[in-house]
Amino acid sequence: MSSDLLNRAAILMLVLCGLPGCTPSAEPETVEVAPQKSPEQIARELEKIRQDGYQTRYDGISRAIRTDPDRFDDWIDHLEDLIYASEGTKVEVKAKNLLNQQLQYREDEGKKSLDLLAARVESLIAEGDPLAAERILEEFDPDGIYVKTAAHQGWKDLKEQVATRQRAEIDFDRITRRARAYRRQEELAEAIGLLESFSDEYKGTTEYNEVAETIAEYLAEYEVARAAQQEQLAIEWIDLPIDQYLSSFRASTSDPDATVWTAEGGEAIGDNTSTGLAQLEIGEDNWEEYSVEMEIQLVSGDSINLGITAGMRPGAGIKNYDVHSFDAEEEEWLRIRIELKEGLIRLTDLDSLERLDDDTRPYFPAGGIAVLLKPDDSVRLRNIRYKVFRPVPGEEEEPPEDGAEDDTEEG
């Protein structure tokens, strides 16, 4: 090869070596690479991190419980969440134990709260204020903390007890008031039947016990009354014949010349055209308990007037009547019963069984009855009968204490 050719080759090499990247490469540095972890190792590390997190949460809840134990409802929620998340771990077991403690704490607190409330409620009921007791019950657990506890069911039971007592009190007042009215009317069977309708749902209440005692009391009275009634029923009615002389009666008037009472067709007719009072007496002055039935018609006048029992005015020899009056339609026949029993006078309409007047105690203790006529009054009587209970028929009659009866009588 010629020298020119060699020189040109050398120059070309120099040019080429001057270009970028034409410098010789440096020897590469050595990089240390950590050995790769197996999937099992990675899983174990992640599990440890997870369990450490659960433990941290558990420790935080435990501290919070010690710091603020009354927020047990919040801690129960947190513990339930932790148990769900930490299922299968040791933290789950510890969290369940702590949760059971909190649940028991909630039960205990609920019971304390209910016991305090129940004491107030019982006090109000004992004071006779069940409405206030109902209002107090609404104050229990306003935030619903104890809904899942036995205290909640106890509260519901207590509410029902108070409501039952309230109903018992209302029903007791209603039933006993009506039963007393029946008793006053000597309708003891009706009174007892009404009392026995008091519901068994009220068992255990004061009212239920009082009703039971009242039933026993009325039953004893009923047995006595029934025995007496049987004796009275055995006494036969005595019919008073109405003859032309009215010999079964004692007719009189303040005007000795006036004719007021007559008989016609089995009827006693009273027509007082005089200026004074007139009366037709039935029975004896010593009658103490009796029953008289009759049909009476108001022909003219404002009302029907009856004298029931009578007494003598001291020193005057004049008979005074205990007067009872009631309205009647003119020309209408009324079937009535006049009773004097156990110190009470009763006037009853036998068709409607309604009272013609209030039951009253007589001013005079004994005596029969008299139909009383004011001037211009007129009545008709028929179908008169009676039975006497005291004195017992056949007993020796004692003379009247007021002495001999004067012929002059007035209403």
Coordinates of C-alpha atoms in Angstrom, one line a residue, residues 6-392:
L6 CA -2.0 5.1 4.6
N7 CA -2.1 8.7 5.5
R8 CA -5.6 9.1 4.2
A9 CA -6.7 6.2 6.2
A10 CA -5.2 7.6 9.4
I11 CA -6.8 11.0 8.8
L12 CA -10.2 9.3 8.3
M13 CA -9.8 7.5 11.6
L14 CA -9.1 10.7 13.4
V15 CA -12.1 12.3 12.0
L16 CA -14.3 9.5 12.9
C17 CA -13.0 9.3 16.4
G18 CA -13.8 12.9 16.9
L19 CA -17.5 12.4 16.4
P20 CA -19.9 12.1 19.5
G21 CA -20.2 8.6 20.9
C22 CA -17.1 7.5 19.5
T23 CA -15.3 7.4 22.9
P24 CA -14.7 4.0 24.2
S25 CA -17.5 2.8 26.8
A26 CA -16.7 2.7 30.5
E27 CA -17.0 -0.5 32.4
P28 CA -20.6 -0.8 33.9
E29 CA -21.2 -0.4 37.8
T30 CA -22.3 -3.4 39.8
V31 CA -26.0 -3.0 41.3
E32 CA -27.0 -5.2 44.2
V33 CA -30.6 -6.6 43.8
A34 CA -32.4 -7.9 46.9
P35 CA -33.7 -11.4 46.6
Q36 CA -37.4 -11.6 45.6
K37 CA -40.0 -12.5 48.4
S38 CA -42.3 -15.4 48.0
P39 CA -46.1 -14.9 47.9
E40 CA -46.3 -16.6 51.2
Q41 CA -43.9 -14.1 52.8
I42 CA -45.8 -11.2 51.4
A43 CA -49.2 -12.6 52.7
R44 CA -47.8 -13.1 56.2
E45 CA -46.5 -9.5 56.3
L46 CA -49.9 -8.1 55.1
E47 CA -51.7 -10.2 57.7
K48 CA -49.5 -8.9 60.4
I49 CA -50.1 -5.4 59.3
R50 CA -53.9 -6.1 59.3
Q51 CA -53.9 -7.7 62.8
D52 CA -51.8 -4.9 64.2
G53 CA -54.4 -2.5 62.9
Y54 CA -57.2 -4.5 64.6
Q55 CA -55.2 -4.5 67.8
T56 CA -54.8 -0.8 67.6
R57 CA -58.5 -0.3 67.1
Y58 CA -59.2 -2.7 70.0
D59 CA -56.8 -0.8 72.3
G60 CA -58.4 2.5 71.3
I61 CA -61.9 1.3 72.1
S62 CA -60.7 -0.2 75.4
R63 CA -59.2 3.2 76.4
A64 CA -62.3 5.0 75.3
I65 CA -64.5 2.7 77.4
R66 CA -62.5 3.4 80.5
T67 CA -62.6 7.1 79.8
D68 CA -66.3 7.4 79.0
P69 CA -68.1 4.3 80.1
D70 CA -71.6 5.9 79.7
R71 CA -71.3 5.9 75.9
F72 CA -71.7 2.2 75.9
D73 CA -74.1 2.3 73.0
D74 CA -71.3 3.8 70.8
W75 CA -68.7 1.3 72.0
I76 CA -71.1 -1.6 71.3
D77 CA -71.4 -0.4 67.6
H78 CA -67.6 0.0 67.3
L79 CA -67.0 -3.4 68.8
E80 CA -69.6 -5.1 66.5
D81 CA -67.9 -3.5 63.5
L82 CA -64.5 -4.7 64.8
I83 CA -65.7 -8.2 65.4
Y84 CA -67.0 -8.4 61.8
A85 CA -63.8 -7.1 60.4
S86 CA -61.4 -9.2 62.5
E87 CA -63.2 -12.5 62.1
G88 CA -60.9 -15.4 62.6
T89 CA -58.3 -13.4 64.5
K90 CA -57.3 -13.2 68.2
V91 CA -58.7 -9.7 68.3
E92 CA -62.1 -11.1 67.4
V93 CA -62.1 -13.2 70.6
K94 CA -61.1 -10.3 72.8
A95 CA -63.5 -7.9 71.1
K96 CA -66.4 -10.4 71.7
N97 CA -65.5 -10.6 75.4
L98 CA -65.4 -6.8 75.6
L99 CA -68.7 -6.6 73.7
N100 CA -70.4 -9.0 76.1
Q101 CA -69.3 -6.8 79.0
Q102 CA -70.7 -3.7 77.3
L103 CA -74.0 -5.5 76.5
Q104 CA -74.3 -6.6 80.2
Y105 CA -73.4 -3.0 81.2
R106 CA -76.3 -1.8 79.0
E107 CA -78.6 -4.3 80.5
D108 CA -77.7 -3.2 84.0
E109 CA -78.1 0.5 83.2
G110 CA -81.4 -0.2 81.6
K111 CA -82.6 -2.0 84.6
K112 CA -81.5 0.8 86.9
S113 CA -83.3 3.3 84.8
L114 CA -86.5 1.3 84.6
D115 CA -86.4 0.5 88.4
L116 CA -86.2 4.3 89.2
L117 CA -89.0 5.0 86.8
A118 CA -91.2 2.1 88.1
A119 CA -90.8 3.5 91.7
R120 CA -92.1 6.9 90.6
V121 CA -94.9 5.3 88.6
E122 CA -96.0 3.1 91.6
S123 CA -96.0 6.2 93.8
L124 CA -98.2 8.1 91.5
I125 CA -100.6 5.2 91.1
A126 CA -100.8 4.9 94.9
E127 CA -101.6 8.6 95.1
G128 CA -104.5 7.9 92.6
D129 CA -102.9 9.7 89.6
P130 CA -102.5 7.1 86.9
L131 CA -102.5 9.9 84.2
A132 CA -99.3 11.4 85.7
A133 CA -97.9 7.9 85.8
E134 CA -98.5 7.5 82.0
R135 CA -96.7 10.8 81.3
I136 CA -93.7 9.7 83.4
L137 CA -93.5 6.5 81.4
E138 CA -92.9 8.5 78.2
E139 CA -89.7 9.8 79.7
F140 CA -88.0 6.4 79.6
D141 CA -85.2 5.9 77.0
P142 CA -86.0 8.9 74.7
D143 CA -82.9 8.0 72.5
G144 CA -83.8 4.3 72.1
I145 CA -80.6 3.1 73.8
Y146 CA -82.3 0.2 75.6
V147 CA -84.5 -1.0 72.8
K148 CA -82.6 -4.3 72.6
T149 CA -82.6 -4.9 76.4
A150 CA -84.9 -6.7 78.8
A151 CA -85.6 -3.2 80.3
H152 CA -87.4 -2.2 77.1
Q153 CA -89.7 -5.1 77.4
G154 CA -90.2 -4.4 81.1
W155 CA -91.1 -0.8 80.2
K156 CA -93.7 -2.0 77.7
D157 CA -95.1 -4.4 80.3
L158 CA -95.2 -1.5 82.8
K159 CA -97.0 0.7 80.3
E160 CA -99.6 -2.0 79.8
Q161 CA -100.0 -2.5 83.6
V162 CA -100.6 1.3 84.0
A163 CA -103.1 1.3 81.1
T164 CA -104.8 -1.7 82.6
R165 CA -105.0 0.0 86.0
Q166 CA -106.4 3.1 84.3
R167 CA -109.1 1.0 82.6
A168 CA -109.8 -0.9 85.8
E169 CA -110.3 2.4 87.7
I170 CA -112.7 3.7 85.0
D171 CA -114.6 0.5 84.8
F172 CA -114.7 0.1 88.6
D173 CA -116.2 3.5 89.1
R174 CA -118.8 2.9 86.4
I175 CA -119.8 -0.6 87.5
T176 CA -119.8 0.0 91.2
R177 CA -121.9 3.2 90.8
R178 CA -124.6 1.3 88.9
A179 CA -124.4 -1.7 91.3
R180 CA -125.0 0.6 94.3
A181 CA -128.0 2.0 92.5
Y182 CA -129.4 -1.5 91.9
R183 CA -128.7 -2.2 95.6
R184 CA -130.7 0.8 96.7
Q185 CA -133.6 -0.4 94.6
E186 CA -133.2 -3.9 96.3
E187 CA -132.2 -5.4 93.0
L188 CA -129.3 -7.3 94.4
A189 CA -129.3 -10.0 91.7
E190 CA -128.8 -7.3 89.0
A191 CA -126.1 -5.7 91.2
I192 CA -124.2 -8.9 91.6
G193 CA -124.4 -9.8 87.9
L194 CA -123.1 -6.4 87.0
L195 CA -120.2 -6.7 89.4
E196 CA -119.3 -10.2 88.1
S197 CA -118.9 -8.6 84.6
F198 CA -115.7 -6.8 85.9
S199 CA -113.0 -8.2 83.5
D200 CA -110.5 -10.8 84.7
E201 CA -107.8 -8.8 83.0
Y202 CA -107.9 -6.6 86.1
K203 CA -106.8 -9.4 88.4
G204 CA -104.1 -8.2 90.8
T205 CA -105.4 -4.7 90.9
T206 CA -106.9 -3.1 94.0
E207 CA -110.2 -2.5 92.1
Y208 CA -110.5 -6.2 91.3
N209 CA -110.1 -7.2 94.9
E210 CA -112.6 -4.6 96.0
V211 CA -115.2 -5.9 93.5
A212 CA -114.7 -9.4 94.7
E213 CA -115.3 -8.3 98.3
T214 CA -118.4 -6.3 97.3
I215 CA -119.8 -9.4 95.4
A216 CA -119.3 -11.5 98.6
E217 CA -121.1 -8.7 100.7
Y218 CA -124.0 -8.5 98.2
L219 CA -124.3 -12.2 98.0
A220 CA -124.7 -12.4 101.8
E221 CA -127.4 -9.7 101.6
Y222 CA -129.0 -11.4 98.7
E223 CA -129.4 -14.7 100.7
V224 CA -131.0 -12.8 103.6
A225 CA -133.3 -10.8 101.3
R226 CA -134.2 -13.9 99.3
A227 CA -135.2 -15.8 102.5
A228 CA -137.3 -12.8 103.6
Q229 CA -138.8 -12.6 100.1
Q230 CA -139.8 -16.2 100.2
E231 CA -141.6 -15.5 103.5
Q232 CA -143.3 -12.5 102.1
L233 CA -144.3 -14.4 98.9
A234 CA -145.9 -17.0 101.2
I235 CA -148.3 -14.4 102.5
E236 CA -151.4 -14.3 100.4
W237 CA -152.9 -11.1 98.9
I238 CA -156.2 -10.0 100.5
D239 CA -158.7 -8.4 98.1
L240 CA -160.7 -5.5 99.4
P241 CA -164.4 -5.8 98.3
I242 CA -166.0 -2.6 97.2
D243 CA -169.6 -2.7 98.3
Q244 CA -172.2 0.1 98.4
Y245 CA -171.3 0.9 102.0
L246 CA -167.5 0.9 101.4
S247 CA -167.3 -1.2 104.5
S248 CA -163.7 -2.2 103.8
F249 CA -162.6 1.4 104.0
R250 CA -162.9 4.4 106.3
A251 CA -164.3 7.3 104.4
S252 CA -164.3 10.8 105.9
T253 CA -164.5 14.5 105.0
S254 CA -163.9 17.7 106.9
D255 CA -167.4 18.7 106.0
P256 CA -169.8 16.3 107.9
D257 CA -172.7 17.1 105.6
A258 CA -170.9 16.4 102.3
T259 CA -171.2 13.1 100.5
V260 CA -167.8 12.5 98.8
W261 CA -167.3 8.7 98.6
T262 CA -169.7 6.3 96.8
A263 CA -169.5 2.9 95.2
E264 CA -170.7 1.9 91.7
G265 CA -170.0 -1.3 89.6
G266 CA -167.1 -2.4 91.8
E267 CA -165.5 1.0 91.8
A268 CA -165.0 3.4 94.7
I269 CA -165.7 6.9 93.4
G270 CA -164.5 10.1 95.2
D271 CA -166.0 13.4 94.1
N272 CA -165.1 16.2 96.5
T273 CA -167.6 19.0 95.9
S274 CA -167.1 20.3 99.4
T275 CA -164.8 23.2 100.5
G276 CA -162.6 21.0 102.7
L277 CA -160.4 17.9 102.5
A278 CA -161.7 14.3 102.1
Q279 CA -160.0 11.0 102.4
L280 CA -160.6 7.3 101.9
E281 CA -158.4 5.2 104.3
I282 CA -157.1 1.7 103.5
G283 CA -155.4 -0.4 106.2
E284 CA -154.7 0.0 109.9
D285 CA -152.6 2.4 112.0
N286 CA -150.3 -0.4 113.2
W287 CA -149.2 -1.5 109.7
E288 CA -145.3 -1.2 109.7
E289 CA -144.4 -3.1 106.5
Y290 CA -146.9 -3.8 103.7
S291 CA -147.7 -3.6 100.1
V292 CA -151.0 -2.2 98.6
E293 CA -151.9 -2.5 94.9
M294 CA -154.8 -0.8 93.2
E295 CA -156.0 0.8 89.9
I296 CA -156.7 4.5 90.2
Q297 CA -158.0 7.1 87.7
L298 CA -157.7 10.8 88.0
V299 CA -161.1 12.2 86.9
S300 CA -160.3 15.8 87.8
G301 CA -157.6 17.7 89.6
D302 CA -153.9 18.5 89.2
S303 CA -152.5 15.3 90.6
I304 CA -153.1 12.1 92.6
N305 CA -152.4 12.6 96.3
L306 CA -151.8 9.7 98.7
G307 CA -151.2 9.8 102.4
I308 CA -148.8 7.0 103.4
T309 CA -148.5 6.4 107.1
A310 CA -150.0 8.8 109.6
G311 CA -149.7 10.1 113.1
M312 CA -151.7 12.1 115.6
R313 CA -150.9 15.6 116.4
P314 CA -150.3 15.8 120.2
G315 CA -153.2 17.2 122.1
A316 CA -155.3 17.8 118.9
G317 CA -156.6 14.3 118.1
I318 CA -156.2 15.0 114.4
K319 CA -154.5 12.6 112.1
N320 CA -151.7 13.9 109.9
Y321 CA -150.5 12.0 106.8
D322 CA -147.2 11.8 105.1
V323 CA -148.4 13.0 101.7
H324 CA -147.0 11.8 98.3
S325 CA -148.2 13.2 95.0
F326 CA -147.7 12.3 91.3
D327 CA -149.0 13.4 88.0
A328 CA -151.5 11.4 85.9
E329 CA -153.4 11.9 82.7
E330 CA -157.1 12.5 83.4
E331 CA -159.3 9.5 82.6
E332 CA -156.3 7.1 82.4
W333 CA -156.3 4.1 84.7
L334 CA -153.0 3.5 86.5
R335 CA -152.0 0.3 88.1
I336 CA -149.9 1.2 91.1
R337 CA -148.1 -0.4 94.0
I338 CA -147.5 1.4 97.3
E339 CA -144.9 -0.3 99.5
L340 CA -143.5 0.4 103.0
K341 CA -140.5 -1.8 103.5
E342 CA -137.4 -1.5 105.6
G343 CA -138.2 2.0 106.4
L344 CA -138.7 3.2 102.8
I345 CA -141.8 4.2 100.9
R346 CA -141.9 3.2 97.2
L347 CA -144.5 4.1 94.6
T348 CA -144.3 2.0 91.4
D349 CA -146.2 2.1 88.1
L350 CA -146.9 -1.6 87.6
D351 CA -147.2 -1.3 83.8
S352 CA -143.9 0.5 83.2
L353 CA -142.2 -0.5 86.5
E354 CA -141.1 3.1 86.9
R355 CA -141.1 5.0 90.1
L356 CA -143.9 7.5 90.5
D357 CA -142.0 9.4 93.1
D358 CA -138.6 9.2 94.8
D359 CA -138.1 6.5 97.4
T360 CA -138.4 8.3 100.8
R361 CA -138.3 7.5 104.5
P362 CA -141.8 8.2 106.0
Y363 CA -142.2 10.9 108.6
F364 CA -144.4 8.6 110.6
P365 CA -143.2 5.0 111.3
A366 CA -146.5 3.2 110.7
G367 CA -150.0 3.4 109.3
G368 CA -151.9 2.4 106.2
I369 CA -152.7 4.7 103.3
A370 CA -155.3 7.2 102.4
V371 CA -156.5 8.6 99.0
L372 CA -156.7 12.3 99.6
L373 CA -159.0 14.7 97.8
K374 CA -158.7 18.5 97.7
P375 CA -161.8 20.5 96.9
D376 CA -163.0 19.8 93.3
D377 CA -160.7 16.7 93.0
S378 CA -162.3 13.5 91.7
V379 CA -160.9 9.9 91.4
R380 CA -162.0 6.4 90.9
L381 CA -160.5 3.2 92.5
R382 CA -160.8 -0.5 91.7
N383 CA -159.1 -3.9 92.1
I384 CA -157.6 -3.0 95.5
R385 CA -155.6 -5.7 97.4
Y386 CA -152.9 -5.8 100.1
K387 CA -150.6 -7.9 102.1
V388 CA -149.1 -7.0 105.5
F389 CA -145.6 -8.2 106.5
R390 CA -145.3 -6.5 109.9
P391 CA -146.8 -6.9 112.3
V392 CA -147.1 -10.5 111.2

